PDB file of C-alpha atoms in Angstrom:
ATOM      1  CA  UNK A 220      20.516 -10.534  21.669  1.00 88.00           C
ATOM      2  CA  UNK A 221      21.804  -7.065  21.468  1.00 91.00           C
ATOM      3  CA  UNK A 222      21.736  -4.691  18.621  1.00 94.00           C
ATOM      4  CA  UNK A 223      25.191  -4.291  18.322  1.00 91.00           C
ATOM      5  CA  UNK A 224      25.474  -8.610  17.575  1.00 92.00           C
ATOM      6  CA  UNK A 225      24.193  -7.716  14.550  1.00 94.00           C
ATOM      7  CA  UNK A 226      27.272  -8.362  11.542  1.00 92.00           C
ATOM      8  CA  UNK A 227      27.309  -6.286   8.847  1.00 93.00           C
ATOM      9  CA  UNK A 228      25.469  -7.215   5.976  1.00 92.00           C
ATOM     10  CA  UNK A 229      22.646  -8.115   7.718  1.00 92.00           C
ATOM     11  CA  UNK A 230      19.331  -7.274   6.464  1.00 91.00           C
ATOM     12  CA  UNK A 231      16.716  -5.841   9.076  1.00 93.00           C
ATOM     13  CA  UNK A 232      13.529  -3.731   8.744  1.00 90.00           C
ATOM     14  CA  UNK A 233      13.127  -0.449  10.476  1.00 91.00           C
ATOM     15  CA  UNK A 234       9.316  -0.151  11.543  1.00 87.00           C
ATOM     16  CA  UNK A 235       8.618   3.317  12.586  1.00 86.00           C
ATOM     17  CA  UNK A 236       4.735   3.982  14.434  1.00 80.00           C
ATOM     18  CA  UNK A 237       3.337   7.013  14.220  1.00 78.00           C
ATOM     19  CA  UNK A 238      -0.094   6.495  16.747  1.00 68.00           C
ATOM     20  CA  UNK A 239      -2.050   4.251  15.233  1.00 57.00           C
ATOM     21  CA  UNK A 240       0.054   4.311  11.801  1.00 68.00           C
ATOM     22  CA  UNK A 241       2.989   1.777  10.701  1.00 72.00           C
ATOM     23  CA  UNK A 242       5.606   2.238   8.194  1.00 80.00           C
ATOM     24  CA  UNK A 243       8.410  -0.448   7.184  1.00 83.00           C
ATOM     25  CA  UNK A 244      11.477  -0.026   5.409  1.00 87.00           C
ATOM     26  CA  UNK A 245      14.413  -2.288   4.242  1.00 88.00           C
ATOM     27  CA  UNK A 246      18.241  -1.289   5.648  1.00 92.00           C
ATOM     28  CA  UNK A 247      21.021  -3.474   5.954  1.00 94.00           C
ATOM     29  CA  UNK A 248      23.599  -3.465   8.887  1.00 95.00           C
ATOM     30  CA  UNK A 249      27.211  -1.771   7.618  1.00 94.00           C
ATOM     31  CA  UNK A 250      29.109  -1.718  10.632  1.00 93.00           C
ATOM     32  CA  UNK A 251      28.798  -1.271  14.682  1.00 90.00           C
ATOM     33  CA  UNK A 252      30.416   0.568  17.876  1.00 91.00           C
ATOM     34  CA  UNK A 253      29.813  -2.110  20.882  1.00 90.00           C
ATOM     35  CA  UNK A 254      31.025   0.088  23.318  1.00 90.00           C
ATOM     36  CA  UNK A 255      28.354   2.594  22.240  1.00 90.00           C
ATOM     37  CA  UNK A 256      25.432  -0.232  21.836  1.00 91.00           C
ATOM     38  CA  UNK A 257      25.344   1.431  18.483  1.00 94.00           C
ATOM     39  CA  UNK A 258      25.331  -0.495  14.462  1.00 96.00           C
ATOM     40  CA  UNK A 259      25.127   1.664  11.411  1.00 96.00           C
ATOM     41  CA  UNK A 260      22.986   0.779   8.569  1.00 96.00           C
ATOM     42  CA  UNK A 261      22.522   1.680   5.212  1.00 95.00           C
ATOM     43  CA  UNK A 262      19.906   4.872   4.333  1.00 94.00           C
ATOM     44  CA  UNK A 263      16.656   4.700   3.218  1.00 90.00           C
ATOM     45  CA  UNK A 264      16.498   7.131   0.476  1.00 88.00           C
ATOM     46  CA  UNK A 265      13.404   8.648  -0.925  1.00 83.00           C
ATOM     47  CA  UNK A 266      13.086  11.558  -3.485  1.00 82.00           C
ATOM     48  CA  UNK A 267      16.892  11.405  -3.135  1.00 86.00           C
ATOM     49  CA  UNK A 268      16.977  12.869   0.596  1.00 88.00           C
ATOM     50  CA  UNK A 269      17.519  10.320   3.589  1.00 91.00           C
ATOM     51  CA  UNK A 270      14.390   9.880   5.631  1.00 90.00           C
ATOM     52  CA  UNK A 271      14.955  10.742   9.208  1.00 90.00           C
ATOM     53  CA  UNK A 272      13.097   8.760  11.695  1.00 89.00           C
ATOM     54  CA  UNK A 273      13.003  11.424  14.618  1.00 82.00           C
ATOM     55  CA  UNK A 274      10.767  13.376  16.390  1.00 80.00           C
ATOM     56  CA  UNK A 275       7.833  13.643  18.597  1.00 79.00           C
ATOM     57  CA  UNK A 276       5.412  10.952  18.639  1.00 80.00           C
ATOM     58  CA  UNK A 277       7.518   8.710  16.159  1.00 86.00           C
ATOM     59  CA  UNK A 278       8.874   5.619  17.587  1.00 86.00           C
ATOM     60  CA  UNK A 279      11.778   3.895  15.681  1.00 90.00           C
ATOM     61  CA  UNK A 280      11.819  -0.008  15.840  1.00 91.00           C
ATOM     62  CA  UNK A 281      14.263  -2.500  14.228  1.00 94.00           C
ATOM     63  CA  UNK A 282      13.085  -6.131  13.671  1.00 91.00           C
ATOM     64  CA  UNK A 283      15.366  -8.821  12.070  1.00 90.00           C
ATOM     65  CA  UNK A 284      13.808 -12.162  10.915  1.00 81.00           C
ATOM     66  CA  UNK A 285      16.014 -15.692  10.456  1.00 68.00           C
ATOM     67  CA  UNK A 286      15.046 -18.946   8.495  1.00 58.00           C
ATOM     68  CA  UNK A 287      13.506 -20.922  11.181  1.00 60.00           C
ATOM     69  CA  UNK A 288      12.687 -18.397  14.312  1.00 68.00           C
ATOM     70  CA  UNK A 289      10.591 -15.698  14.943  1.00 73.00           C
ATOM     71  CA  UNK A 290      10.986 -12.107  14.285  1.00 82.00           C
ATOM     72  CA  UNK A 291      13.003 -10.723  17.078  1.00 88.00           C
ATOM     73  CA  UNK A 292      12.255  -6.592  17.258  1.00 89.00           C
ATOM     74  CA  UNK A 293      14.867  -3.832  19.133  1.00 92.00           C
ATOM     75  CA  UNK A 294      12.167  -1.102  20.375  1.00 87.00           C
ATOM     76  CA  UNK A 295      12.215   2.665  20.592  1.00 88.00           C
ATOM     77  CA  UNK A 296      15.458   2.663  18.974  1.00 92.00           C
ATOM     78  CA  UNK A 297      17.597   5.618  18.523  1.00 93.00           C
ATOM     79  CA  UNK A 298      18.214   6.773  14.676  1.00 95.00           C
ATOM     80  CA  UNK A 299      20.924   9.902  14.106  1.00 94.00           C
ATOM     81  CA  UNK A 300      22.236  10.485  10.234  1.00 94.00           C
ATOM     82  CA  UNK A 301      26.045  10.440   9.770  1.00 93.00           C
ATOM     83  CA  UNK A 302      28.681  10.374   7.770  1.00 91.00           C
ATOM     84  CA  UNK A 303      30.679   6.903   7.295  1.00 86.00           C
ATOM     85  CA  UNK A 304      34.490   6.552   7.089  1.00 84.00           C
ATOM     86  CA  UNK A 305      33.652   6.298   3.309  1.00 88.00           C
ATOM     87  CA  UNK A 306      32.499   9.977   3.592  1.00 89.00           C
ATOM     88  CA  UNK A 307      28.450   8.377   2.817  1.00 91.00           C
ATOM     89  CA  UNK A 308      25.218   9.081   4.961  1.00 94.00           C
ATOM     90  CA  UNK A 309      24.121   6.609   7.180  1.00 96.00           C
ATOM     91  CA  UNK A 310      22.444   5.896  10.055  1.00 96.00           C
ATOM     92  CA  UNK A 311      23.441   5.386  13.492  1.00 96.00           C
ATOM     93  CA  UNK A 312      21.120   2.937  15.530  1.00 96.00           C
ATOM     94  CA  UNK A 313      20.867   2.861  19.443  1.00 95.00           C
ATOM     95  CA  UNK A 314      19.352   0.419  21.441  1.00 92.00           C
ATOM     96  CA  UNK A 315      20.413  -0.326  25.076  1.00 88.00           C
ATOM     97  CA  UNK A 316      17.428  -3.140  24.924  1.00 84.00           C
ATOM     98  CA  UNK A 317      17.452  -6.763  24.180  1.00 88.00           C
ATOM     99  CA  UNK A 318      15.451  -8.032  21.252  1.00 88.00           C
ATOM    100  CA  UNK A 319      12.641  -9.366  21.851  1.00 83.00           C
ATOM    101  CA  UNK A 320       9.826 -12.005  19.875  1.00 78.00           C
ATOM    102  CA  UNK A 321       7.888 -10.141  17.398  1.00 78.00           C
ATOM    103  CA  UNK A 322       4.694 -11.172  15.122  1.00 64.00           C
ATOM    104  CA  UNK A 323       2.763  -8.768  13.790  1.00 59.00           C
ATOM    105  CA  UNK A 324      -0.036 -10.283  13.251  1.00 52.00           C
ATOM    106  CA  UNK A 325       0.215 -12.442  16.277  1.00 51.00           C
ATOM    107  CA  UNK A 326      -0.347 -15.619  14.029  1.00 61.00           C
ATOM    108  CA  UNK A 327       1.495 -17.866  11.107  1.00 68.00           C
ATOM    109  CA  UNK A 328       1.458 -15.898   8.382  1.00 76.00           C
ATOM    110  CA  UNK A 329       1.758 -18.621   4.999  1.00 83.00           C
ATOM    111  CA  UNK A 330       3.850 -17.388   1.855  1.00 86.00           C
ATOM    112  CA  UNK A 331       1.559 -17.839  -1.639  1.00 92.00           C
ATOM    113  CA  UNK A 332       2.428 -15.088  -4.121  1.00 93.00           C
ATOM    114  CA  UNK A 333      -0.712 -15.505  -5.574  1.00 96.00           C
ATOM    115  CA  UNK A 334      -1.519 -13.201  -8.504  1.00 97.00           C
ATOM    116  CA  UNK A 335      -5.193 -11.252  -8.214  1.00 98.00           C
ATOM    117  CA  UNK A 336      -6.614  -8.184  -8.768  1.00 98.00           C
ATOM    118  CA  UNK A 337      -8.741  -5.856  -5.912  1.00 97.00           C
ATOM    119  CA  UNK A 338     -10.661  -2.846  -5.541  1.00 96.00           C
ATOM    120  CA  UNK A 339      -8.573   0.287  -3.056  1.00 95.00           C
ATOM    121  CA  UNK A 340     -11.118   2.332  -1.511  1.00 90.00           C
ATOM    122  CA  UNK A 341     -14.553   3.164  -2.882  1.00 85.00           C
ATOM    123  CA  UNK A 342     -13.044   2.847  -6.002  1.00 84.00           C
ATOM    124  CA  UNK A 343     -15.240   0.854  -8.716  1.00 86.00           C
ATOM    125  CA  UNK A 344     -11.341   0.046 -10.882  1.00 93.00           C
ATOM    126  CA  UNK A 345      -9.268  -2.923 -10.338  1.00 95.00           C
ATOM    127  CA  UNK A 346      -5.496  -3.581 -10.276  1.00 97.00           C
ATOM    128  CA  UNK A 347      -3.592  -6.241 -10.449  1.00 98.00           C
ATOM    129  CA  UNK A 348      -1.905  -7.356  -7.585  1.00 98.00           C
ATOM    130  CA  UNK A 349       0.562 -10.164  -5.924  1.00 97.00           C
ATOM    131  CA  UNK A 350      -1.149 -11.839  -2.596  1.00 97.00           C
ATOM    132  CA  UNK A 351       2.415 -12.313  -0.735  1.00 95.00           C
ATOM    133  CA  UNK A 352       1.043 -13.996   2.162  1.00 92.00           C
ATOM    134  CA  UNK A 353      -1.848 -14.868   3.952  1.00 93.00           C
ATOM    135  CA  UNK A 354      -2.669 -15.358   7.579  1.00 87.00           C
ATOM    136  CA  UNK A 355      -5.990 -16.037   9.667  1.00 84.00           C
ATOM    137  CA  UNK A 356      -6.593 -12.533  10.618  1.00 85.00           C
ATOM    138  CA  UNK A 357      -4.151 -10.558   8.112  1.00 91.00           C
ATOM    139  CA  UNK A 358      -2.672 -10.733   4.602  1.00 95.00           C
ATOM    140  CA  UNK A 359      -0.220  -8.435   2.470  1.00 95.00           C
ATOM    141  CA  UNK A 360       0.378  -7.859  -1.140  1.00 97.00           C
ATOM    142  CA  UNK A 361       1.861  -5.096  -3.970  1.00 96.00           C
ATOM    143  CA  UNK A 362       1.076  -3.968  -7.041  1.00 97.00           C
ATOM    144  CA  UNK A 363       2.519  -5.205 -10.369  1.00 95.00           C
ATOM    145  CA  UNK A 364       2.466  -1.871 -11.547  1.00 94.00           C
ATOM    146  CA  UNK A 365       5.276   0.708  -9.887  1.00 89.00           C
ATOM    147  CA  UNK A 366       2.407   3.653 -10.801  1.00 90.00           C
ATOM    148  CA  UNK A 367      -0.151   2.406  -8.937  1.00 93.00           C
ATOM    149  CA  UNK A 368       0.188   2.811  -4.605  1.00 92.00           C
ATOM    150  CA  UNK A 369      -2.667   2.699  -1.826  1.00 94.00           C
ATOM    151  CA  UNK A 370      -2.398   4.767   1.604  1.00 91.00           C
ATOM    152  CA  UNK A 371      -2.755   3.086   5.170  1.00 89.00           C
ATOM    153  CA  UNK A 372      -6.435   3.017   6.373  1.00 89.00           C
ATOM    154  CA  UNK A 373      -8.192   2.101   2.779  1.00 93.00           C
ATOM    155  CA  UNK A 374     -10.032  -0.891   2.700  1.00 95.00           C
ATOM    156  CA  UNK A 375      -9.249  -3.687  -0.205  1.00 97.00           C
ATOM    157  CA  UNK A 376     -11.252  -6.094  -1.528  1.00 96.00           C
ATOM    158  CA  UNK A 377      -9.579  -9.112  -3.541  1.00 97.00           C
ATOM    159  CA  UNK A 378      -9.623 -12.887  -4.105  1.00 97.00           C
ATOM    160  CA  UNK A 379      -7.365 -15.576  -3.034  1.00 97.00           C
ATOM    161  CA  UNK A 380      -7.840 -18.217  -5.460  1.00 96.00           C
ATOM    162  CA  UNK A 381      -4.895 -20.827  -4.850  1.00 95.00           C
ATOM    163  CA  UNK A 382      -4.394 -24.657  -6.622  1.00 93.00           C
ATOM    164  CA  UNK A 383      -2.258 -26.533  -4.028  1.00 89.00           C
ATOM    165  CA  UNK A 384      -0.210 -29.108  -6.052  1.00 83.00           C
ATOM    166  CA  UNK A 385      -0.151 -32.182  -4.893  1.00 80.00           C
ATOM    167  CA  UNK A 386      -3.287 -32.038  -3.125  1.00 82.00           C
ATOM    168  CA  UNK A 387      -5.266 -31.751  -6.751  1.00 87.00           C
ATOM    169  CA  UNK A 388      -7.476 -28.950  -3.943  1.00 91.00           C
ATOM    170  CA  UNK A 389      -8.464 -25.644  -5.167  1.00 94.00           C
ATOM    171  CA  UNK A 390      -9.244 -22.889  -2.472  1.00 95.00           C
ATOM    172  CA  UNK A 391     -10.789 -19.409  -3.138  1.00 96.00           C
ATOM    173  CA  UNK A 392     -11.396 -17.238  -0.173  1.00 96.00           C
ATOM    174  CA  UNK A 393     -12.832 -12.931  -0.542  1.00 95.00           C
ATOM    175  CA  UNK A 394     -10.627 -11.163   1.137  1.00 96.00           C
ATOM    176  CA  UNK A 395     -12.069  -7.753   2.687  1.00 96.00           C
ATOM    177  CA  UNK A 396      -9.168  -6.221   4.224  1.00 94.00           C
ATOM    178  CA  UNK A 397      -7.848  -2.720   5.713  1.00 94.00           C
ATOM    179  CA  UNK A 398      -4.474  -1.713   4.793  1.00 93.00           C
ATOM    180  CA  UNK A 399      -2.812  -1.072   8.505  1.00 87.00           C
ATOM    181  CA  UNK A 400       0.846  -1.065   7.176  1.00 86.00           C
ATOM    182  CA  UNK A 401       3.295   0.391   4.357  1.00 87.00           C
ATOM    183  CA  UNK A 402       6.634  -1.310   3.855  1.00 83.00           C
ATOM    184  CA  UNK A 403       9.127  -0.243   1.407  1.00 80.00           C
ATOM    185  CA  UNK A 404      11.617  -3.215  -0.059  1.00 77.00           C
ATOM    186  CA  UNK A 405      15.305  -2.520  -0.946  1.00 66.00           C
ATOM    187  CA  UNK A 406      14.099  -2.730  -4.555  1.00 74.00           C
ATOM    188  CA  UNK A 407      11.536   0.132  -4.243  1.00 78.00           C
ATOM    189  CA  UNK A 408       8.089  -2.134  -4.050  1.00 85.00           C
ATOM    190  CA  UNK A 409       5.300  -1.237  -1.697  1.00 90.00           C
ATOM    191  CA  UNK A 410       4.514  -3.698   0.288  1.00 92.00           C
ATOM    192  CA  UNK A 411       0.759  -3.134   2.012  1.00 94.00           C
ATOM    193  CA  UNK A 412       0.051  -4.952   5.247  1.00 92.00           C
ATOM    194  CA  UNK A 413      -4.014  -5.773   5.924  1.00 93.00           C
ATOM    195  CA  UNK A 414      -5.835  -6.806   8.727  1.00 90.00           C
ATOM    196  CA  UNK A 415      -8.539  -8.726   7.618  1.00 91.00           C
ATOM    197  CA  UNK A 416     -11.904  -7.626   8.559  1.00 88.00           C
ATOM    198  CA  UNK A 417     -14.152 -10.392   7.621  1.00 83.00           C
ATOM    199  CA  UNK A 418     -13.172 -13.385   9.230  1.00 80.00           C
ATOM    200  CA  UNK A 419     -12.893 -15.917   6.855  1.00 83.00           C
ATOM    201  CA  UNK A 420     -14.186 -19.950   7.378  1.00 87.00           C
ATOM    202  CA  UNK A 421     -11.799 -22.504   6.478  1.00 89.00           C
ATOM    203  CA  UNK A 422      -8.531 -20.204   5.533  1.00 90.00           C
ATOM    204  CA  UNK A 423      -6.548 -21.472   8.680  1.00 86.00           C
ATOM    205  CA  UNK A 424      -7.300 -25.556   7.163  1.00 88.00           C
ATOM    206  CA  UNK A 425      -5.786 -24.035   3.618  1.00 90.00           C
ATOM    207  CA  UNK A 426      -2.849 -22.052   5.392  1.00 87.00           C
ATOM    208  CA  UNK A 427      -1.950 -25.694   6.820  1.00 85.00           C
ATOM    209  CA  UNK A 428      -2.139 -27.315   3.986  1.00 87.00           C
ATOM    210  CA  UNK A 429      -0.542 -25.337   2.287  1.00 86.00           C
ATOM    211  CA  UNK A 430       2.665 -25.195   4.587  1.00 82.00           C
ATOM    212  CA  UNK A 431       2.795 -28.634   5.052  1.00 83.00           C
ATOM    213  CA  UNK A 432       3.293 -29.316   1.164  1.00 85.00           C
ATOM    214  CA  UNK A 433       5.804 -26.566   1.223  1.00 79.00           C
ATOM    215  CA  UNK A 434       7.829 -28.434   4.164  1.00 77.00           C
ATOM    216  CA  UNK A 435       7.349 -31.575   2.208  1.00 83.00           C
ATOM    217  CA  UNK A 436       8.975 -30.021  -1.252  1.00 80.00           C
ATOM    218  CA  UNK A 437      11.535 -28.451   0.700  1.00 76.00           C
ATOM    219  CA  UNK A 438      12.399 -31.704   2.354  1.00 77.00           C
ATOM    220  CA  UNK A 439      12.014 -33.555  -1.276  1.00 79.00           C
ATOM    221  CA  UNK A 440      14.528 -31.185  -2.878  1.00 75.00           C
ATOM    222  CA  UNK A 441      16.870 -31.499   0.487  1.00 71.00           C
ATOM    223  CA  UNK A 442      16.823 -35.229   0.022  1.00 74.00           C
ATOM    224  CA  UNK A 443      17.948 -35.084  -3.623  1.00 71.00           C
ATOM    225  CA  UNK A 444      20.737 -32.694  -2.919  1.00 65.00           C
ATOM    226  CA  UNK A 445      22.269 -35.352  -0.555  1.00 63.00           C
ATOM    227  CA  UNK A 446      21.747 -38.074  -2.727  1.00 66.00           C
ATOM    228  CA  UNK A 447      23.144 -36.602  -5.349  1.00 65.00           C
ATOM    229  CA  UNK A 448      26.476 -35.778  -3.006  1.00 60.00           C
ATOM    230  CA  UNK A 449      26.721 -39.302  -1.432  1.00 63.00           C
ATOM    231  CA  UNK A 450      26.847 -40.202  -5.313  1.00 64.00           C
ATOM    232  CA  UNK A 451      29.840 -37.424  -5.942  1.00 61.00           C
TER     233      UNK A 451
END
């Protein structure tokens, strides 16, 4: 795939590295040149000035994801701010690469949007937090509170404590993680990314538990939908 296959409205994630530093933020495809091997996608805005994602030692990324494939990422992309027909700021992506697969984490990582609280830092406070997902060596999650934010390379302590339904199983893993990634959704949450740092024993049996009675609602639900059209 090339960049410029992209269709407008398409949401994709700009993930900019700065050494050992990651930062992710939501965009959305408006338009493309494929002459140029060029799309143009909405701004990120911030303070109410347009983040620019140039300069030395920055590399610009763009990673889409779909429903059932992997994350597909366009590398050192080009970024330039312009003006639309519409007369509004936007940017102007270049990439004369394919896409290629993409995993952060290198493994599954499981949706839960478990609610917890953790400790940031050295800090002896708590706050509450949403565990979005969960994978053997990494796991992410946000703060319910817009006031409250955490910086890349803090370390987080937390709890997954999950009921599976259907199963009638309760898991409860500590989670001891470092915060290796910022992402910023559409809707101004922070997203943090963590790699775990203590491994641990039995999460990868809960993760596939837990996605195999998500596969089985979603085919329960699929199932019913039909039915109730062959009865229509």
């Amino acid at each position: 795939m090339r960049i410029y296959d992209l269709e407008p409205g398409r949401e994709i994630t700009i993930l900019i590295l700065i050494g050992s530093q990651s930062m992710e933020f939501e965009s959305e495809v408006i338009g493309g040149v494929p002459l140029k091997q060029m799309i143009y996608a909405k701004p990120v805005i911030k303070n109410n000035k347009v983040l620019t994602f140039s300069g030395k030692g920055i590399s610009a990324n763009v990673v889409i994801t779909g429903k059932d494939t992997k994350p597909l990422i366009f590398r050192n992309a080009a970024f330039s701010t312009m003006k639309g027909k519409d007369g509004k700021l936007c940017y102007g992506i270049v990439s004369h690469a394919d896409a290629v697969e993409f995993n952060r984490r290198d493994s599954f990582r499981c949706p839960v949007d478990v609610p917890s609280v953790a400790q940031i830092g050295l800090e002896r406070d708590t706050y509450n937090i949403i565990i979005r997902d969960v994978s053997i060596n990494g796991f992410s999650f946000c703060f319910t509170s817009d006031s409250v934010t955490a910086e890349i390379g803090q370390f987080v302590h937390t709890t997954l404590n999950d009921f599976i339904d259907g199963l009638f199983e309760n898991f409860t893993f500590k989670l001891f993680g470092l915060i290796v990634r910022e992402t910023v959704l559409s809707n101004g949450k922070h997203v943090y990314g963590c790699k775990i740092v203590q491994q641990q024993k039995g999460i990868d049996a809960y993760i596939a538990k837990k996605e195999r009675m998500r596969l089985l609602k979603q085919r329960a639900k699929a199932n019913s939908r039909n039915g109730r059209e062959r009865k229509t």
